Amino acid sequence: MELKGRAALVTGAGRRVGQAIAIGLAQAGCDVAVHYHGSAAGAAETASRIRAVGRRAELLAADLENAAAARALADRAARALGRLDVLINSAAILVRQPVAEITPESWDRTLNLNLRAMFFVSQGAIPHLRRAPPPGKIVNLADVAAFEPWPAYLPHCVSKAGVVMLTQGLARALAPEIAVNAVAPGAVLLPDDWDAATRAHFAETTPLKRLGSAEDVVSAVRFLLEGTDYVSGSVLVVDGGRLIR
């Protein structure tokens, strides 16, 4: 797929990896619908940086925990941009939840935002992506937590394992028109409260001997969009080799 002149919706585009992806797609020639919920200032920064490279940016606020709002988001993006060719499902939360402290509410919030919302945003996008010439693509943001248990983040791990299966299921359901893939980042944009020693340990214990960057994830997303049209249902792990240690 040639990205120049395409229209993309990026969820969770007000911060961290979602912001980097939105800006990276604009640099590749896309107009971008910038979704956000709690990160209004970050979303405004994203939009400003998109416009700075000469592309359109439309800000779309929505609480994706509301299934109706999630389903309607693609319609809003298509109306704002005039079309929709690419969906990047990046919105997610990461909350430390030791097993004894998990509540029904905290469990549901993580699963709703990280997994259920992804399905309903995708469901709403399907008609628009099918009309794109050629049909559009979906890239979901998974996580290496889908493949290894993190005891203090079990709801997150379960949600990201679900993202992998959702990606594969949608790829089967939407073939041959729409390709659906996922990117699973590893140690990328580590939490701000991690000290220098912890960061150094992560880098040293990664086979490629460095931490990942948001740009590493952007490159993976762009590969799945424009580097090949013969991949669907795949999960591209971007973790410097940590899963194979």
PDB file of C-alpha atoms in Angstrom:
ATOM      1  CA  MET A   1       0.000   0.000   0.000  1.00  0.00           C
ATOM      2  CA  GLU A   2       1.292   3.444  -0.932  1.00  0.00           C
ATOM      3  CA  LEU A   3       0.738   5.663   2.119  1.00  0.00           C
ATOM      4  CA  LYS A   4       0.960   9.039   0.419  1.00  0.00           C
ATOM      5  CA  GLY A   5      -2.505  10.580   0.236  1.00  0.00           C
ATOM      6  CA  ARG A   6      -4.090   7.984   2.528  1.00  0.00           C
ATOM      7  CA  ALA A   7      -6.270   8.710   5.548  1.00  0.00           C
ATOM      8  CA  ALA A   8      -5.513   7.001   8.863  1.00  0.00           C
ATOM      9  CA  LEU A   9      -7.239   6.771  12.227  1.00  0.00           C
ATOM     10  CA  VAL A  10      -4.881   6.262  15.172  1.00  0.00           C
ATOM     11  CA  THR A  11      -6.452   5.567  18.552  1.00  0.00           C
ATOM     12  CA  GLY A  12      -4.599   6.696  21.651  1.00  0.00           C
ATOM     13  CA  ALA A  13      -2.638   9.183  19.545  1.00  0.00           C
ATOM     14  CA  GLY A  14      -2.161  11.730  22.310  1.00  0.00           C
ATOM     15  CA  ARG A  15       0.772  10.062  24.007  1.00  0.00           C
ATOM     16  CA  ARG A  16       3.655   7.625  23.833  1.00  0.00           C
ATOM     17  CA  VAL A  17       3.659   5.066  20.999  1.00  0.00           C
ATOM     18  CA  GLY A  18       0.296   6.126  19.584  1.00  0.00           C
ATOM     19  CA  GLN A  19       1.554   9.675  19.204  1.00  0.00           C
ATOM     20  CA  ALA A  20       4.731   8.489  17.485  1.00  0.00           C
ATOM     21  CA  ILE A  21       2.755   6.318  15.064  1.00  0.00           C
ATOM     22  CA  ALA A  22       0.406   9.163  14.140  1.00  0.00           C
ATOM     23  CA  ILE A  23       3.337  11.477  13.436  1.00  0.00           C
ATOM     24  CA  GLY A  24       5.195   8.747  11.539  1.00  0.00           C
ATOM     25  CA  LEU A  25       2.212   8.119   9.272  1.00  0.00           C
ATOM     26  CA  ALA A  26       1.942  11.834   8.566  1.00  0.00           C
ATOM     27  CA  GLN A  27       5.620  11.900   7.633  1.00  0.00           C
ATOM     28  CA  ALA A  28       4.845   9.062   5.202  1.00  0.00           C
ATOM     29  CA  GLY A  29       2.103  11.167   3.593  1.00  0.00           C
ATOM     30  CA  CYS A  30      -1.073  10.278   5.502  1.00  0.00           C
ATOM     31  CA  ASP A  31      -3.744  12.591   6.802  1.00  0.00           C
ATOM     32  CA  VAL A  32      -4.517  11.490  10.351  1.00  0.00           C
ATOM     33  CA  ALA A  33      -7.534  11.397  12.645  1.00  0.00           C
ATOM     34  CA  VAL A  34      -5.988  11.803  16.096  1.00  0.00           C
ATOM     35  CA  HIS A  35      -8.076  10.019  18.720  1.00  0.00           C
ATOM     36  CA  TYR A  36      -7.643  10.803  22.397  1.00  0.00           C
ATOM     37  CA  HIS A  37      -9.567  10.623  25.658  1.00  0.00           C
ATOM     38  CA  GLY A  38      -7.627  11.919  28.645  1.00  0.00           C
ATOM     39  CA  SER A  39      -4.621  13.320  26.772  1.00  0.00           C
ATOM     40  CA  ALA A  40      -6.027  16.472  25.169  1.00  0.00           C
ATOM     41  CA  ALA A  41      -2.784  18.441  25.410  1.00  0.00           C
ATOM     42  CA  GLY A  42      -0.781  15.573  23.960  1.00  0.00           C
ATOM     43  CA  ALA A  43      -3.287  15.131  21.140  1.00  0.00           C
ATOM     44  CA  ALA A  44      -3.047  18.829  20.310  1.00  0.00           C
ATOM     45  CA  GLU A  45       0.740  18.448  20.144  1.00  0.00           C
ATOM     46  CA  THR A  46       0.336  15.430  17.852  1.00  0.00           C
ATOM     47  CA  ALA A  47      -1.962  17.401  15.559  1.00  0.00           C
ATOM     48  CA  SER A  48       0.443  20.336  15.491  1.00  0.00           C
ATOM     49  CA  ARG A  49       3.352  18.116  14.499  1.00  0.00           C
ATOM     50  CA  ILE A  50       1.265  16.445  11.783  1.00  0.00           C
ATOM     51  CA  ARG A  51       0.302  19.814  10.328  1.00  0.00           C
ATOM     52  CA  ALA A  52       3.936  20.899  10.486  1.00  0.00           C
ATOM     53  CA  VAL A  53       4.778  18.265   7.844  1.00  0.00           C
ATOM     54  CA  GLY A  54       1.960  19.457   5.608  1.00  0.00           C
ATOM     55  CA  ARG A  55      -0.714  16.861   6.368  1.00  0.00           C
ATOM     56  CA  ARG A  56      -4.212  17.212   7.778  1.00  0.00           C
ATOM     57  CA  ALA A  57      -4.936  16.349  11.393  1.00  0.00           C
ATOM     58  CA  GLU A  58      -8.407  16.048  12.909  1.00  0.00           C
ATOM     59  CA  LEU A  59      -8.829  15.721  16.675  1.00  0.00           C
ATOM     60  CA  LEU A  60     -11.435  13.182  17.803  1.00  0.00           C
ATOM     61  CA  ALA A  61     -12.228  12.765  21.503  1.00  0.00           C
ATOM     62  CA  ALA A  62     -13.940   9.550  22.586  1.00  0.00           C
ATOM     63  CA  ASP A  63     -14.188   7.291  25.624  1.00  0.00           C
ATOM     64  CA  LEU A  64     -13.543   3.899  24.064  1.00  0.00           C
ATOM     65  CA  GLU A  65     -14.811   2.099  27.147  1.00  0.00           C
ATOM     66  CA  ASN A  66     -18.217   3.040  25.721  1.00  0.00           C
ATOM     67  CA  ALA A  67     -18.834   0.474  22.966  1.00  0.00           C
ATOM     68  CA  ALA A  68     -21.153   2.763  21.003  1.00  0.00           C
ATOM     69  CA  ALA A  69     -18.549   5.536  21.018  1.00  0.00           C
ATOM     70  CA  ALA A  70     -15.882   3.061  19.925  1.00  0.00           C
ATOM     71  CA  ARG A  71     -18.027   1.769  17.071  1.00  0.00           C
ATOM     72  CA  ALA A  72     -18.822   5.317  15.900  1.00  0.00           C
ATOM     73  CA  LEU A  73     -15.213   6.523  15.889  1.00  0.00           C
ATOM     74  CA  ALA A  74     -14.364   5.352  12.367  1.00  0.00           C
ATOM     75  CA  ASP A  75     -17.454   7.070  10.946  1.00  0.00           C
ATOM     76  CA  ARG A  76     -16.323  10.301  12.581  1.00  0.00           C
ATOM     77  CA  ALA A  77     -12.818   9.882  11.189  1.00  0.00           C
ATOM     78  CA  ALA A  78     -14.080   9.165   7.673  1.00  0.00           C
ATOM     79  CA  ARG A  79     -16.351  12.211   7.755  1.00  0.00           C
ATOM     80  CA  ALA A  80     -13.541  14.420   9.028  1.00  0.00           C
ATOM     81  CA  LEU A  81     -10.957  13.242   6.490  1.00  0.00           C
ATOM     82  CA  GLY A  82     -13.237  12.315   3.595  1.00  0.00           C
ATOM     83  CA  ARG A  83     -12.153   8.668   3.565  1.00  0.00           C
ATOM     84  CA  LEU A  84     -10.491   6.022   5.736  1.00  0.00           C
ATOM     85  CA  ASP A  85      -7.750   3.703   4.512  1.00  0.00           C
ATOM     86  CA  VAL A  86      -5.823   2.721   7.638  1.00  0.00           C
ATOM     87  CA  LEU A  87      -6.798   1.912  11.224  1.00  0.00           C
ATOM     88  CA  ILE A  88      -4.173   1.756  13.957  1.00  0.00           C
ATOM     89  CA  ASN A  89      -5.602   0.429  17.237  1.00  0.00           C
ATOM     90  CA  SER A  90      -3.106   1.804  19.747  1.00  0.00           C
ATOM     91  CA  ALA A  91      -5.221   2.969  22.702  1.00  0.00           C
ATOM     92  CA  ALA A  92      -4.547   0.985  25.872  1.00  0.00           C
ATOM     93  CA  ILE A  93      -3.848   1.280  29.565  1.00  0.00           C
ATOM     94  CA  LEU A  94      -1.138  -0.403  31.627  1.00  0.00           C
ATOM     95  CA  VAL A  95      -1.941  -0.592  35.323  1.00  0.00           C
ATOM     96  CA  ARG A  96       0.049  -2.470  37.952  1.00  0.00           C
ATOM     97  CA  GLN A  97      -2.459  -4.815  39.628  1.00  0.00           C
ATOM     98  CA  PRO A  98      -1.031  -7.445  41.993  1.00  0.00           C
ATOM     99  CA  VAL A  99      -3.318 -10.465  42.066  1.00  0.00           C
ATOM    100  CA  ALA A 100      -4.691  -9.778  45.544  1.00  0.00           C
ATOM    101  CA  GLU A 101      -5.608  -6.216  44.555  1.00  0.00           C
ATOM    102  CA  ILE A 102      -7.504  -6.921  41.319  1.00  0.00           C
ATOM    103  CA  THR A 103     -11.167  -5.939  41.541  1.00  0.00           C
ATOM    104  CA  PRO A 104     -13.994  -6.673  39.097  1.00  0.00           C
ATOM    105  CA  GLU A 105     -13.937  -3.004  38.151  1.00  0.00           C
ATOM    106  CA  SER A 106     -10.181  -2.841  37.496  1.00  0.00           C
ATOM    107  CA  TRP A 107     -10.281  -6.121  35.567  1.00  0.00           C
ATOM    108  CA  ASP A 108     -13.168  -4.944  33.384  1.00  0.00           C
ATOM    109  CA  ARG A 109     -11.596  -1.555  32.724  1.00  0.00           C
ATOM    110  CA  THR A 110      -8.383  -3.093  31.416  1.00  0.00           C
ATOM    111  CA  LEU A 111     -10.161  -5.659  29.265  1.00  0.00           C
ATOM    112  CA  ASN A 112     -12.676  -3.125  27.994  1.00  0.00           C
ATOM    113  CA  LEU A 113     -10.101  -0.547  26.930  1.00  0.00           C
ATOM    114  CA  ASN A 114      -7.352  -2.864  25.716  1.00  0.00           C
ATOM    115  CA  LEU A 115      -9.441  -5.497  23.932  1.00  0.00           C
ATOM    116  CA  ARG A 116     -13.181  -4.880  23.639  1.00  0.00           C
ATOM    117  CA  ALA A 117     -12.721  -1.318  22.374  1.00  0.00           C
ATOM    118  CA  MET A 118     -10.307  -2.555  19.720  1.00  0.00           C
ATOM    119  CA  PHE A 119     -12.958  -4.872  18.343  1.00  0.00           C
ATOM    120  CA  PHE A 120     -15.694  -2.261  18.205  1.00  0.00           C
ATOM    121  CA  VAL A 121     -13.475   0.411  16.646  1.00  0.00           C
ATOM    122  CA  SER A 122     -12.486  -2.172  14.023  1.00  0.00           C
ATOM    123  CA  GLN A 123     -16.093  -3.207  13.465  1.00  0.00           C
ATOM    124  CA  GLY A 124     -17.040   0.391  12.754  1.00  0.00           C
ATOM    125  CA  ALA A 125     -14.100   0.814  10.376  1.00  0.00           C
ATOM    126  CA  ILE A 126     -14.767  -2.246   8.220  1.00  0.00           C
ATOM    127  CA  PRO A 127     -17.196  -0.641   5.721  1.00  0.00           C
ATOM    128  CA  HIS A 128     -14.854   2.299   5.172  1.00  0.00           C
ATOM    129  CA  LEU A 129     -11.762   0.120   4.749  1.00  0.00           C
ATOM    130  CA  ARG A 130     -13.562  -2.092   2.236  1.00  0.00           C
ATOM    131  CA  ARG A 131     -14.396   0.970   0.137  1.00  0.00           C
ATOM    132  CA  ALA A 132     -10.791   2.173   0.081  1.00  0.00           C
ATOM    133  CA  PRO A 133      -9.050   1.688  -3.290  1.00  0.00           C
ATOM    134  CA  PRO A 134      -7.366  -0.769  -2.728  1.00  0.00           C
ATOM    135  CA  PRO A 135      -8.976  -2.023   0.499  1.00  0.00           C
ATOM    136  CA  GLY A 136      -7.455  -0.689   3.690  1.00  0.00           C
ATOM    137  CA  LYS A 137      -5.447  -2.269   6.477  1.00  0.00           C
ATOM    138  CA  ILE A 138      -5.675  -2.641  10.248  1.00  0.00           C
ATOM    139  CA  VAL A 139      -2.679  -2.792  12.582  1.00  0.00           C
ATOM    140  CA  ASN A 140      -3.311  -3.572  16.247  1.00  0.00           C
ATOM    141  CA  LEU A 141      -0.878  -2.831  19.059  1.00  0.00           C
ATOM    142  CA  ALA A 142      -0.339  -5.979  21.099  1.00  0.00           C
ATOM    143  CA  ASP A 143       2.518  -6.428  23.570  1.00  0.00           C
ATOM    144  CA  VAL A 144       5.078  -9.076  24.489  1.00  0.00           C
ATOM    145  CA  ALA A 145       2.897  -9.476  27.590  1.00  0.00           C
ATOM    146  CA  ALA A 146       0.669 -11.557  25.313  1.00  0.00           C
ATOM    147  CA  PHE A 147       3.348 -14.261  25.344  1.00  0.00           C
ATOM    148  CA  GLU A 148       4.758 -14.156  28.881  1.00  0.00           C
ATOM    149  CA  PRO A 149       2.980 -13.753  32.233  1.00  0.00           C
ATOM    150  CA  TRP A 150       3.714 -10.661  34.286  1.00  0.00           C
ATOM    151  CA  PRO A 151       2.335 -11.490  37.752  1.00  0.00           C
ATOM    152  CA  ALA A 152       1.706  -7.857  38.709  1.00  0.00           C
ATOM    153  CA  TYR A 153      -0.052  -7.105  35.398  1.00  0.00           C
ATOM    154  CA  LEU A 154      -2.269 -10.134  34.751  1.00  0.00           C
ATOM    155  CA  PRO A 155      -5.288  -8.233  33.354  1.00  0.00           C
ATOM    156  CA  HIS A 156      -2.929  -6.511  30.929  1.00  0.00           C
ATOM    157  CA  CYS A 157      -1.380  -9.830  29.872  1.00  0.00           C
ATOM    158  CA  VAL A 158      -4.795 -11.397  29.329  1.00  0.00           C
ATOM    159  CA  SER A 159      -5.990  -8.404  27.322  1.00  0.00           C
ATOM    160  CA  LYS A 160      -2.942  -8.457  25.056  1.00  0.00           C
ATOM    161  CA  ALA A 161      -3.213 -12.214  24.521  1.00  0.00           C
ATOM    162  CA  GLY A 162      -6.763 -11.454  23.429  1.00  0.00           C
ATOM    163  CA  VAL A 163      -5.455  -8.839  20.992  1.00  0.00           C
ATOM    164  CA  VAL A 164      -3.356 -11.525  19.301  1.00  0.00           C
ATOM    165  CA  MET A 165      -6.371 -13.790  18.842  1.00  0.00           C
ATOM    166  CA  LEU A 166      -8.553 -10.856  17.775  1.00  0.00           C
ATOM    167  CA  THR A 167      -5.967  -9.985  15.132  1.00  0.00           C
ATOM    168  CA  GLN A 168      -5.927 -13.524  13.787  1.00  0.00           C
ATOM    169  CA  GLY A 169      -9.708 -13.839  13.892  1.00  0.00           C
ATOM    170  CA  LEU A 170     -10.303 -10.540  12.103  1.00  0.00           C
ATOM    171  CA  ALA A 171      -7.677 -11.453   9.512  1.00  0.00           C
ATOM    172  CA  ARG A 172      -9.648 -14.615   8.704  1.00  0.00           C
ATOM    173  CA  ALA A 173     -13.020 -12.884   8.809  1.00  0.00           C
ATOM    174  CA  LEU A 174     -12.033  -9.913   6.640  1.00  0.00           C
ATOM    175  CA  ALA A 175      -9.905 -11.695   4.028  1.00  0.00           C
ATOM    176  CA  PRO A 176      -9.305 -11.213   1.187  1.00  0.00           C
ATOM    177  CA  GLU A 177     -10.209  -7.523   1.256  1.00  0.00           C
ATOM    178  CA  ILE A 178      -8.643  -6.237   4.481  1.00  0.00           C
ATOM    179  CA  ALA A 179      -5.277  -7.285   5.911  1.00  0.00           C
ATOM    180  CA  VAL A 180      -5.106  -7.313   9.709  1.00  0.00           C
ATOM    181  CA  ASN A 181      -1.835  -7.603  11.617  1.00  0.00           C
ATOM    182  CA  ALA A 182      -0.374  -6.674  14.992  1.00  0.00           C
ATOM    183  CA  VAL A 183       2.852  -5.285  16.395  1.00  0.00           C
ATOM    184  CA  ALA A 184       3.964  -6.503  19.829  1.00  0.00           C
ATOM    185  CA  PRO A 185       6.474  -4.081  21.369  1.00  0.00           C
ATOM    186  CA  GLY A 186       8.783  -5.053  24.180  1.00  0.00           C
ATOM    187  CA  ALA A 187      10.868  -2.681  26.305  1.00  0.00           C
ATOM    188  CA  VAL A 188       9.888   0.521  24.526  1.00  0.00           C
ATOM    189  CA  LEU A 189       9.286   3.853  26.308  1.00  0.00           C
ATOM    190  CA  LEU A 190       9.805   2.418  29.782  1.00  0.00           C
ATOM    191  CA  PRO A 191       7.830   3.872  32.696  1.00  0.00           C
ATOM    192  CA  ASP A 192       9.080   7.263  33.857  1.00  0.00           C
ATOM    193  CA  ASP A 193       9.611   6.031  37.421  1.00  0.00           C
ATOM    194  CA  TRP A 194      12.174   3.390  36.407  1.00  0.00           C
ATOM    195  CA  ASP A 195      15.640   4.411  37.586  1.00  0.00           C
ATOM    196  CA  ALA A 196      18.817   4.385  35.521  1.00  0.00           C
ATOM    197  CA  ALA A 197      20.021   1.082  36.974  1.00  0.00           C
ATOM    198  CA  THR A 198      16.802  -0.702  36.018  1.00  0.00           C
ATOM    199  CA  ARG A 199      16.938   0.712  32.512  1.00  0.00           C
ATOM    200  CA  ALA A 200      20.563  -0.337  32.152  1.00  0.00           C
ATOM    201  CA  HIS A 201      19.706  -3.856  33.340  1.00  0.00           C
ATOM    202  CA  PHE A 202      16.931  -4.137  30.751  1.00  0.00           C
ATOM    203  CA  ALA A 203      19.278  -3.010  28.007  1.00  0.00           C
ATOM    204  CA  GLU A 204      22.034  -5.396  29.086  1.00  0.00           C
ATOM    205  CA  THR A 205      19.683  -8.406  29.283  1.00  0.00           C
ATOM    206  CA  THR A 206      18.202  -7.731  25.839  1.00  0.00           C
ATOM    207  CA  PRO A 207      19.968  -9.766  23.114  1.00  0.00           C
ATOM    208  CA  LEU A 208      20.383  -6.672  20.915  1.00  0.00           C
ATOM    209  CA  LYS A 209      21.842  -4.835  23.956  1.00  0.00           C
ATOM    210  CA  ARG A 210      19.673  -1.745  23.842  1.00  0.00           C
ATOM    211  CA  LEU A 211      16.225  -0.519  24.740  1.00  0.00           C
ATOM    212  CA  GLY A 212      13.660  -0.050  22.031  1.00  0.00           C
ATOM    213  CA  SER A 213      12.319   3.282  20.858  1.00  0.00           C
ATOM    214  CA  ALA A 214       8.965   4.484  19.633  1.00  0.00           C
ATOM    215  CA  GLU A 215      10.578   4.804  16.210  1.00  0.00           C
ATOM    216  CA  ASP A 216      11.261   1.051  16.209  1.00  0.00           C
ATOM    217  CA  VAL A 217       7.531   0.464  16.584  1.00  0.00           C
ATOM    218  CA  VAL A 218       6.684   3.048  13.923  1.00  0.00           C
ATOM    219  CA  SER A 219       9.008   1.272  11.484  1.00  0.00           C
ATOM    220  CA  ALA A 220       7.265  -2.041  12.167  1.00  0.00           C
ATOM    221  CA  VAL A 221       3.838  -0.492  11.625  1.00  0.00           C
ATOM    222  CA  ARG A 222       4.951   1.101   8.374  1.00  0.00           C
ATOM    223  CA  PHE A 223       6.378  -2.216   7.178  1.00  0.00           C
ATOM    224  CA  LEU A 224       3.008  -3.906   7.690  1.00  0.00           C
ATOM    225  CA  LEU A 225       1.249  -1.074   5.869  1.00  0.00           C
ATOM    226  CA  GLU A 226       3.553  -0.293   2.965  1.00  0.00           C
ATOM    227  CA  GLY A 227       6.327  -2.891   2.999  1.00  0.00           C
ATOM    228  CA  THR A 228       4.179  -5.867   2.031  1.00  0.00           C
ATOM    229  CA  ASP A 229       0.675  -6.666   0.832  1.00  0.00           C
ATOM    230  CA  TYR A 230       1.030 -10.415   1.419  1.00  0.00           C
ATOM    231  CA  VAL A 231       0.963 -10.564   5.216  1.00  0.00           C
ATOM    232  CA  SER A 232      -2.200 -10.928   7.299  1.00  0.00           C
ATOM    233  CA  GLY A 233      -2.901 -12.460  10.688  1.00  0.00           C
ATOM    234  CA  SER A 234       0.701 -12.000  11.804  1.00  0.00           C
ATOM    235  CA  VAL A 235       2.188 -10.536  14.970  1.00  0.00           C
ATOM    236  CA  LEU A 236       5.491  -8.722  14.519  1.00  0.00           C
ATOM    237  CA  VAL A 237       7.409  -8.764  17.809  1.00  0.00           C
ATOM    238  CA  VAL A 238       9.592  -5.683  18.334  1.00  0.00           C
ATOM    239  CA  ASP A 239      11.522  -6.459  21.513  1.00  0.00           C
ATOM    240  CA  GLY A 240      15.211  -6.701  20.647  1.00  0.00           C
ATOM    241  CA  GLY A 241      15.023 -10.474  21.070  1.00  0.00           C
ATOM    242  CA  ARG A 242      13.953 -10.590  24.732  1.00  0.00           C
ATOM    243  CA  LEU A 243      11.375 -13.331  24.142  1.00  0.00           C
ATOM    244  CA  ILE A 244      14.084 -15.703  22.906  1.00  0.00           C
ATOM    245  CA  ARG A 245      16.479 -15.214  25.825  1.00  0.00           C
TER     246      ARG A 245
END
